[in-house]
């Protein structure tokens, strides 16, 4: 499986989260604690939004994140108020840039941890359901990308959580038609540059781990001496596959079958209910 | 566009054709003379059959062939009686192994030079026509791979030239439905390990170059002092996008809208006529 | 050989120079006009200084620049007031990141086009002359990197042009000791973040091409309707291996055996005279 | 650190050892049991001798072995009576082909697991001791390659174990001069195509693991039903950083501070004693 993180808040250098924490995402590429595999060495990617409202940039590479010098350089020189990063452990599909996350379409970025069971059996059926106008934009061979384009087909741009619920409902229905039990495992991070949506769900009700950071206001009270918490804005939030360190009180588990929205002002947390499109 | 070669005959080291000729395929990767582009640096591949009837091996890489050390090593140590090699100049799709030729399915290898015009407009329609049981085996995003899987769908394994004629007829019909004129440019090399098929065709009747080598018997008479021609068997044949050197009498152009078959005993050359499946 | 450019002036997105000009550096990676080779596909690199006085960032990759998606992304999102870019055509040494330019040490960046003739014969002697405290920082196997570290050894940080003149004098003396005639061909770009030095020299007096852009004030008078020339600052300068387009009056050849310095205020152009350290 | 294996015996397909065993070398690239790190994902290499006495071929790549498709293809089609394979976990030097093992010079191959402590402090001194005629052939930046070229300098070609003992003695003396305690950790495999030498040594007397396979005659008696043991020749031997499986009686530890020689006829096992050149 994979690991990912999403950041929203005051602009910070990518390295603040990718490299500096004790159990940073780059550290997780070799030493994941909560993943199915400890190693996530089959490529990586970072997608970031600028302050100026341009489409997001995406940097993806096929080697392990831990030894990538260009990522190290970039992370020390690029600052962003909203970015998603992902390290990949392939479940069989080719190790190539077009299979690395984040996937991007228009202003949207998409990262995924998990898998569709027996994907090759239902891939064709799923791909056929992608809007023909979106079809040519799919470049890779992963289940993650097909899930993204199904969600786009079902209206990700207008009502993100409804679109993802329909995507999941559609995948589960297709799998049922092929007798595939418990077809879906997923945590998903998605953003359009103004908010971040995070989903945690699995058909079997035992989903991959997902955490969100405690409110900065609380963090400042808990750790008055920590300089980082003093400088970032109140609405700064992190969502991560596994905690970036062992700070007590810093991390909260996203509940099973739930999704959250992070944006300026109050955040939200709701139940996630698959439905048919 | 791209360049390719196919060899059938006495087992020889790959380097005899990939590196040693004056205008070898590796030389063509940087200095093509007859191609649309002089540079073919977007990946390469070699597929070879062993003497023992195993499925063919495929070695594909994304960097330029001219600087690839592993290819140089392999070519000096692997001998084969039948192999196809390809250097790629991308027409826009990603530079990744799964887009490099030869493509392989079962005992078949497939190389292509050319393009389907406005491929993204008809890609979905073409992919839908691929046999669903073959669908999951497609890994890349090129027109070349879709053409291969359409040919497999139309019976490449049973009647190769009929399957390719139907593939072309189908692509041209799909393009006509979208108002795309002169949709197809192709030279194709295909093999199942016992014979090589080579196709030269374009909708507009002005196809990319393709040549076959003169019979060894004739070559020996023309060049009695050339040691290479003395040692390889009589039925040795080469098919190439462009000649490997300037030897007078060594190369013959494959006629426009034709295909040839190279196998033990006599070779064949026939007209190529697209037809609907 | 290689191609490079150096930019100093108002902060601009890298893509303004790497991609947008008619004959941009990325275009030169496949279609160089003035180079010894038309293809510069053996890796590339960009080094850029931020506005904030940090050490420069370096992004280097081993594939051809023309197909690198991460470079395309970066160039569209990273702005800089001073950067150097380089596309490589290897003269034999390995295609690997540590052989790609720019080389960096402390605040210095270094790009080179050219070669030391029979480098393998004198490499050991040159490397021995590198300051032992600098020795471990050399990571690659090129003549270009050794020239950089010799210049650092001879005081690049204090008196750049004197250090480079001594480097050249030392290389020529070492070559003379081995009976190597006309050992050096070079155009070099170097920067410490506050100025750019550009050198054009060859032992034989027939050096690789190098050009600098005409003063912005003049450009504005020549082309009053060009929006680019109106927005960048007066002291904006470009130094390039070959012109980025065919604009009459835009480019001036750096004279044979000369060096220039670009910094805020007036630029300089002086004769270059090799000398012994 | 790294993992390696050396095979000498009846010609077999590389995949028989690289992929098929329960705890094969490729499995060890992600799940090493006895290594300092469980992950060896910083490149890999295979060097093999043909049956015909040519110089060995070397295939090296910078990505993880576990996902490399070309290695998988090669291993299924290349057979050899003597080969060395290596998976790398970098201790800091660049991930590039020229730092991947096996290193090759003439007919020699060299693989290493371990490190020279504080290598950057004594690298220059060690490199200066390499024979000037060999110097230009060093292409990478690892301690392993310098150790190889020192051994070549001290006569590897004539008296292999004496040359390696002198190499170690020289490295330890150089380290002592810099106040570096316990400078060397190593297991080394080396071959000239007619025999394999395996060394296990560390300055502190607590060396990395190394094992050799039990004699085939014994294996056949222990496991009369195992078809592999019946078909390979009596003098077939494997030397490995860690056992390829849990077969009782199959593996013997190379004693601390020892070296072994595997060749046709009887094998040898001797004490290893560093000495000054």
PDB file of N, CA and C in Angstrom, chain A residues 191-251:
ATOM      1  N   UNK A 191      -8.032  17.618  -3.500  1.00  0.00           N
ATOM      2  CA  UNK A 191      -8.114  19.067  -3.302  1.00  0.00           C
ATOM      3  C   UNK A 191      -8.321  19.768  -4.638  1.00  0.00           C
ATOM      4  N   UNK A 192      -8.995  20.894  -4.557  1.00  0.00           N
ATOM      5  CA  UNK A 192      -9.138  21.779  -5.716  1.00  0.00           C
ATOM      6  C   UNK A 192      -8.399  23.092  -5.488  1.00  0.00           C
ATOM      7  N   UNK A 193      -7.605  23.147  -4.454  1.00  0.00           N
ATOM      8  CA  UNK A 193      -6.824  24.335  -4.172  1.00  0.00           C
ATOM      9  C   UNK A 193      -7.451  25.236  -3.127  1.00  0.00           C
ATOM     10  N   UNK A 194      -8.752  25.063  -2.879  1.00  0.00           N
ATOM     11  CA  UNK A 194      -9.375  25.907  -1.853  1.00  0.00           C
ATOM     12  C   UNK A 194      -9.770  25.101  -0.625  1.00  0.00           C
ATOM     13  N   UNK A 195      -9.905  23.797  -0.735  1.00  0.00           N
ATOM     14  CA  UNK A 195     -10.186  22.938   0.408  1.00  0.00           C
ATOM     15  C   UNK A 195      -9.553  21.575   0.163  1.00  0.00           C
ATOM     16  N   UNK A 196      -9.447  20.790   1.242  1.00  0.00           N
ATOM     17  CA  UNK A 196      -8.961  19.419   1.128  1.00  0.00           C
ATOM     18  C   UNK A 196     -10.060  18.487   1.624  1.00  0.00           C
ATOM     19  N   UNK A 197     -10.366  17.456   0.858  1.00  0.00           N
ATOM     20  CA  UNK A 197     -11.280  16.406   1.289  1.00  0.00           C
ATOM     21  C   UNK A 197     -10.468  15.147   1.587  1.00  0.00           C
ATOM     22  N   UNK A 198     -10.813  14.510   2.703  1.00  0.00           N
ATOM     23  CA  UNK A 198     -10.108  13.281   3.079  1.00  0.00           C
ATOM     24  C   UNK A 198     -11.156  12.208   3.376  1.00  0.00           C
ATOM     25  N   UNK A 199     -11.011  11.050   2.764  1.00  0.00           N
ATOM     26  CA  UNK A 199     -11.975   9.957   2.891  1.00  0.00           C
ATOM     27  C   UNK A 199     -11.302   8.724   3.487  1.00  0.00           C
ATOM     28  N   UNK A 200     -12.016   8.064   4.375  1.00  0.00           N
ATOM     29  CA  UNK A 200     -11.536   6.788   4.910  1.00  0.00           C
ATOM     30  C   UNK A 200     -12.677   5.782   4.833  1.00  0.00           C
ATOM     31  N   UNK A 201     -12.464   4.742   4.059  1.00  0.00           N
ATOM     32  CA  UNK A 201     -13.535   3.779   3.852  1.00  0.00           C
ATOM     33  C   UNK A 201     -12.953   2.469   3.340  1.00  0.00           C
ATOM     34  N   UNK A 202     -13.640   1.362   3.670  1.00  0.00           N
ATOM     35  CA  UNK A 202     -13.354   0.077   3.034  1.00  0.00           C
ATOM     36  C   UNK A 202     -14.630  -0.749   3.063  1.00  0.00           C
ATOM     37  N   UNK A 203     -14.814  -1.564   2.043  1.00  0.00           N
ATOM     38  CA  UNK A 203     -16.035  -2.374   1.951  1.00  0.00           C
ATOM     39  C   UNK A 203     -16.201  -3.256   3.176  1.00  0.00           C
ATOM     40  N   UNK A 204     -15.082  -3.719   3.721  1.00  0.00           N
ATOM     41  CA  UNK A 204     -15.151  -4.626   4.862  1.00  0.00           C
ATOM     42  C   UNK A 204     -15.247  -3.906   6.196  1.00  0.00           C
ATOM     43  N   UNK A 205     -15.171  -2.583   6.173  1.00  0.00           N
ATOM     44  CA  UNK A 205     -15.282  -1.838   7.423  1.00  0.00           C
ATOM     45  C   UNK A 205     -14.029  -1.875   8.289  1.00  0.00           C
ATOM     46  N   UNK A 206     -12.899  -2.243   7.678  1.00  0.00           N
ATOM     47  CA  UNK A 206     -11.627  -2.213   8.409  1.00  0.00           C
ATOM     48  C   UNK A 206     -10.620  -1.472   7.539  1.00  0.00           C
ATOM     49  N   UNK A 207     -10.675  -0.175   7.590  1.00  0.00           N
ATOM     50  CA  UNK A 207      -9.961   0.647   6.602  1.00  0.00           C
ATOM     51  C   UNK A 207      -8.526   0.930   7.031  1.00  0.00           C
ATOM     52  N   UNK A 208      -7.709   1.255   6.052  1.00  0.00           N
ATOM     53  CA  UNK A 208      -6.346   1.718   6.294  1.00  0.00           C
ATOM     54  C   UNK A 208      -6.375   2.944   7.208  1.00  0.00           C
ATOM     55  N   UNK A 209      -5.289   3.121   7.935  1.00  0.00           N
ATOM     56  CA  UNK A 209      -5.235   4.201   8.930  1.00  0.00           C
ATOM     57  C   UNK A 209      -5.258   5.585   8.290  1.00  0.00           C
ATOM     58  N   UNK A 210      -5.834   6.552   9.017  1.00  0.00           N
ATOM     59  CA  UNK A 210      -5.842   7.953   8.580  1.00  0.00           C
ATOM     60  C   UNK A 210      -6.016   8.850   9.796  1.00  0.00           C
ATOM     61  N   UNK A 211      -5.231   9.907   9.864  1.00  0.00           N
ATOM     62  CA  UNK A 211      -5.217  10.790  11.028  1.00  0.00           C
ATOM     63  C   UNK A 211      -5.288  12.245  10.592  1.00  0.00           C
ATOM     64  N   UNK A 212      -5.851  13.067  11.466  1.00  0.00           N
ATOM     65  CA  UNK A 212      -5.794  14.504  11.224  1.00  0.00           C
ATOM     66  C   UNK A 212      -5.218  15.181  12.458  1.00  0.00           C
ATOM     67  N   UNK A 213      -4.588  16.311  12.217  1.00  0.00           N
ATOM     68  CA  UNK A 213      -3.910  16.992  13.317  1.00  0.00           C
ATOM     69  C   UNK A 213      -4.915  17.767  14.167  1.00  0.00           C
ATOM     70  N   UNK A 214      -4.595  17.853  15.431  1.00  0.00           N
ATOM     71  CA  UNK A 214      -5.397  18.628  16.381  1.00  0.00           C
ATOM     72  C   UNK A 214      -5.340  20.110  16.024  1.00  0.00           C
ATOM     73  N   UNK A 215      -6.374  20.834  16.403  1.00  0.00           N
ATOM     74  CA  UNK A 215      -6.420  22.273  16.108  1.00  0.00           C
ATOM     75  C   UNK A 215      -5.212  23.001  16.674  1.00  0.00           C
ATOM     76  N   UNK A 216      -4.721  23.966  15.916  1.00  0.00           N
ATOM     77  CA  UNK A 216      -3.523  24.692  16.330  1.00  0.00           C
ATOM     78  C   UNK A 216      -3.735  25.392  17.673  1.00  0.00           C
ATOM     79  N   UNK A 217      -4.931  25.915  17.890  1.00  0.00           N
ATOM     80  CA  UNK A 217      -5.240  26.583  19.156  1.00  0.00           C
ATOM     81  C   UNK A 217      -4.976  25.639  20.336  1.00  0.00           C
ATOM     82  N   UNK A 218      -5.452  24.418  20.193  1.00  0.00           N
ATOM     83  CA  UNK A 218      -5.222  23.413  21.234  1.00  0.00           C
ATOM     84  C   UNK A 218      -3.735  23.065  21.337  1.00  0.00           C
ATOM     85  N   UNK A 219      -3.093  22.929  20.190  1.00  0.00           N
ATOM     86  CA  UNK A 219      -1.680  22.574  20.187  1.00  0.00           C
ATOM     87  C   UNK A 219      -0.845  23.632  20.902  1.00  0.00           C
ATOM     88  N   UNK A 220      -1.199  24.876  20.682  1.00  0.00           N
ATOM     89  CA  UNK A 220      -0.440  25.941  21.336  1.00  0.00           C
ATOM     90  C   UNK A 220      -0.589  25.884  22.840  1.00  0.00           C
ATOM     91  N   UNK A 221      -1.814  25.535  23.292  1.00  0.00           N
ATOM     92  CA  UNK A 221      -2.024  25.429  24.737  1.00  0.00           C
ATOM     93  C   UNK A 221      -1.270  24.228  25.303  1.00  0.00           C
ATOM     94  N   UNK A 222      -1.284  23.131  24.547  1.00  0.00           N
ATOM     95  CA  UNK A 222      -0.595  21.923  25.004  1.00  0.00           C
ATOM     96  C   UNK A 222       0.922  22.111  25.009  1.00  0.00           C
ATOM     97  N   UNK A 223       1.446  22.789  23.984  1.00  0.00           N
ATOM     98  CA  UNK A 223       2.891  22.907  23.824  1.00  0.00           C
ATOM     99  C   UNK A 223       3.273  24.362  23.628  1.00  0.00           C
ATOM    100  N   UNK A 224       3.200  25.143  24.709  1.00  0.00           N
ATOM    101  CA  UNK A 224       3.440  26.592  24.568  1.00  0.00           C
ATOM    102  C   UNK A 224       4.859  26.920  24.103  1.00  0.00           C
ATOM    103  N   UNK A 225       5.784  25.983  24.247  1.00  0.00           N
ATOM    104  CA  UNK A 225       7.176  26.277  23.900  1.00  0.00           C
ATOM    105  C   UNK A 225       7.552  25.875  22.482  1.00  0.00           C
ATOM    106  N   UNK A 226       6.638  25.208  21.775  1.00  0.00           N
ATOM    107  CA  UNK A 226       6.971  24.759  20.431  1.00  0.00           C
ATOM    108  C   UNK A 226       6.824  25.911  19.437  1.00  0.00           C
ATOM    109  N   UNK A 227       7.951  26.311  18.809  1.00  0.00           N
ATOM    110  CA  UNK A 227       7.901  27.497  17.936  1.00  0.00           C
ATOM    111  C   UNK A 227       7.036  27.294  16.695  1.00  0.00           C
ATOM    112  N   UNK A 228       7.017  26.066  16.147  1.00  0.00           N
ATOM    113  CA  UNK A 228       6.245  25.837  14.927  1.00  0.00           C
ATOM    114  C   UNK A 228       4.778  26.187  15.151  1.00  0.00           C
ATOM    115  N   UNK A 229       4.230  25.730  16.269  1.00  0.00           N
ATOM    116  CA  UNK A 229       2.805  25.947  16.528  1.00  0.00           C
ATOM    117  C   UNK A 229       2.480  27.438  16.710  1.00  0.00           C
ATOM    118  N   UNK A 230       3.477  28.226  17.048  1.00  0.00           N
ATOM    119  CA  UNK A 230       3.213  29.645  17.267  1.00  0.00           C
ATOM    120  C   UNK A 230       3.140  30.421  15.941  1.00  0.00           C
ATOM    121  N   UNK A 231       3.825  29.904  14.918  1.00  0.00           N
ATOM    122  CA  UNK A 231       3.937  30.718  13.702  1.00  0.00           C
ATOM    123  C   UNK A 231       2.879  30.377  12.658  1.00  0.00           C
ATOM    124  N   UNK A 232       2.405  29.155  12.640  1.00  0.00           N
ATOM    125  CA  UNK A 232       1.431  28.833  11.588  1.00  0.00           C
ATOM    126  C   UNK A 232       0.049  29.334  12.001  1.00  0.00           C
ATOM    127  N   UNK A 233      -0.789  29.521  11.012  1.00  0.00           N
ATOM    128  CA  UNK A 233      -2.107  30.094  11.264  1.00  0.00           C
ATOM    129  C   UNK A 233      -3.010  29.107  11.999  1.00  0.00           C
ATOM    130  N   UNK A 234      -4.094  29.623  12.543  1.00  0.00           N
ATOM    131  CA  UNK A 234      -4.991  28.798  13.370  1.00  0.00           C
ATOM    132  C   UNK A 234      -5.650  27.673  12.582  1.00  0.00           C
ATOM    133  N   UNK A 235      -5.897  27.947  11.323  1.00  0.00           N
ATOM    134  CA  UNK A 235      -6.629  26.952  10.530  1.00  0.00           C
ATOM    135  C   UNK A 235      -5.707  25.940   9.859  1.00  0.00           C
ATOM    136  N   UNK A 236      -4.436  25.900  10.264  1.00  0.00           N
ATOM    137  CA  UNK A 236      -3.505  24.934   9.676  1.00  0.00           C
ATOM    138  C   UNK A 236      -3.877  23.506  10.088  1.00  0.00           C
ATOM    139  N   UNK A 237      -3.905  22.621   9.100  1.00  0.00           N
ATOM    140  CA  UNK A 237      -4.283  21.227   9.351  1.00  0.00           C
ATOM    141  C   UNK A 237      -3.416  20.282   8.532  1.00  0.00           C
ATOM    142  N   UNK A 238      -3.209  19.129   9.093  1.00  0.00           N
ATOM    143  CA  UNK A 238      -2.499  18.060   8.407  1.00  0.00           C
ATOM    144  C   UNK A 238      -3.371  16.816   8.411  1.00  0.00           C
ATOM    145  N   UNK A 239      -3.395  16.102   7.317  1.00  0.00           N
ATOM    146  CA  UNK A 239      -4.038  14.789   7.271  1.00  0.00           C
ATOM    147  C   UNK A 239      -2.982  13.813   6.773  1.00  0.00           C
ATOM    148  N   UNK A 240      -2.829  12.694   7.493  1.00  0.00           N
ATOM    149  CA  UNK A 240      -1.707  11.799   7.204  1.00  0.00           C
ATOM    150  C   UNK A 240      -2.118  10.335   7.355  1.00  0.00           C
ATOM    151  N   UNK A 241      -1.486   9.484   6.549  1.00  0.00           N
ATOM    152  CA  UNK A 241      -1.716   8.040   6.663  1.00  0.00           C
ATOM    153  C   UNK A 241      -1.258   7.514   8.012  1.00  0.00           C
ATOM    154  N   UNK A 242      -0.152   8.066   8.489  1.00  0.00           N
ATOM    155  CA  UNK A 242       0.286   7.707   9.834  1.00  0.00           C
ATOM    156  C   UNK A 242       0.972   8.915  10.444  1.00  0.00           C
ATOM    157  N   UNK A 243       0.887   9.059  11.761  1.00  0.00           N
ATOM    158  CA  UNK A 243       1.420  10.239  12.428  1.00  0.00           C
ATOM    159  C   UNK A 243       2.880  10.492  12.082  1.00  0.00           C
ATOM    160  N   UNK A 244       3.268  11.761  12.007  1.00  0.00           N
ATOM    161  CA  UNK A 244       4.638  12.140  11.665  1.00  0.00           C
ATOM    162  C   UNK A 244       5.554  12.118  12.885  1.00  0.00           C
ATOM    163  N   UNK A 245       5.033  11.746  14.033  1.00  0.00           N
ATOM    164  CA  UNK A 245       5.845  11.697  15.233  1.00  0.00           C
ATOM    165  C   UNK A 245       4.975  11.224  16.383  1.00  0.00           C
ATOM    166  N   UNK A 246       5.552  11.216  17.574  1.00  0.00           N
ATOM    167  CA  UNK A 246       4.858  10.623  18.712  1.00  0.00           C
ATOM    168  C   UNK A 246       4.321  11.661  19.688  1.00  0.00           C
ATOM    169  N   UNK A 247       4.073  12.884  19.237  1.00  0.00           N
ATOM    170  CA  UNK A 247       3.622  13.947  20.119  1.00  0.00           C
ATOM    171  C   UNK A 247       2.229  13.609  20.683  1.00  0.00           C
ATOM    172  N   UNK A 248       2.108  13.451  22.013  1.00  0.00           N
ATOM    173  CA  UNK A 248       0.800  13.106  22.583  1.00  0.00           C
ATOM    174  C   UNK A 248      -0.215  14.220  22.335  1.00  0.00           C
ATOM    175  N   UNK A 249      -1.375  13.832  21.906  1.00  0.00           N
ATOM    176  CA  UNK A 249      -2.448  14.799  21.689  1.00  0.00           C
ATOM    177  C   UNK A 249      -2.443  15.461  20.331  1.00  0.00           C
ATOM    178  N   UNK A 250      -1.432  15.162  19.509  1.00  0.00           N
ATOM    179  CA  UNK A 250      -1.319  15.878  18.237  1.00  0.00           C
ATOM    180  C   UNK A 250      -2.174  15.280  17.135  1.00  0.00           C
ATOM    181  N   UNK A 251      -2.501  14.006  17.258  1.00  0.00           N
ATOM    182  CA  UNK A 251      -3.139  13.305  16.139  1.00  0.00           C
ATOM    183  C   UNK A 251      -4.445  12.647  16.562  1.00  0.00           C
TER     184      UNK A 251
END
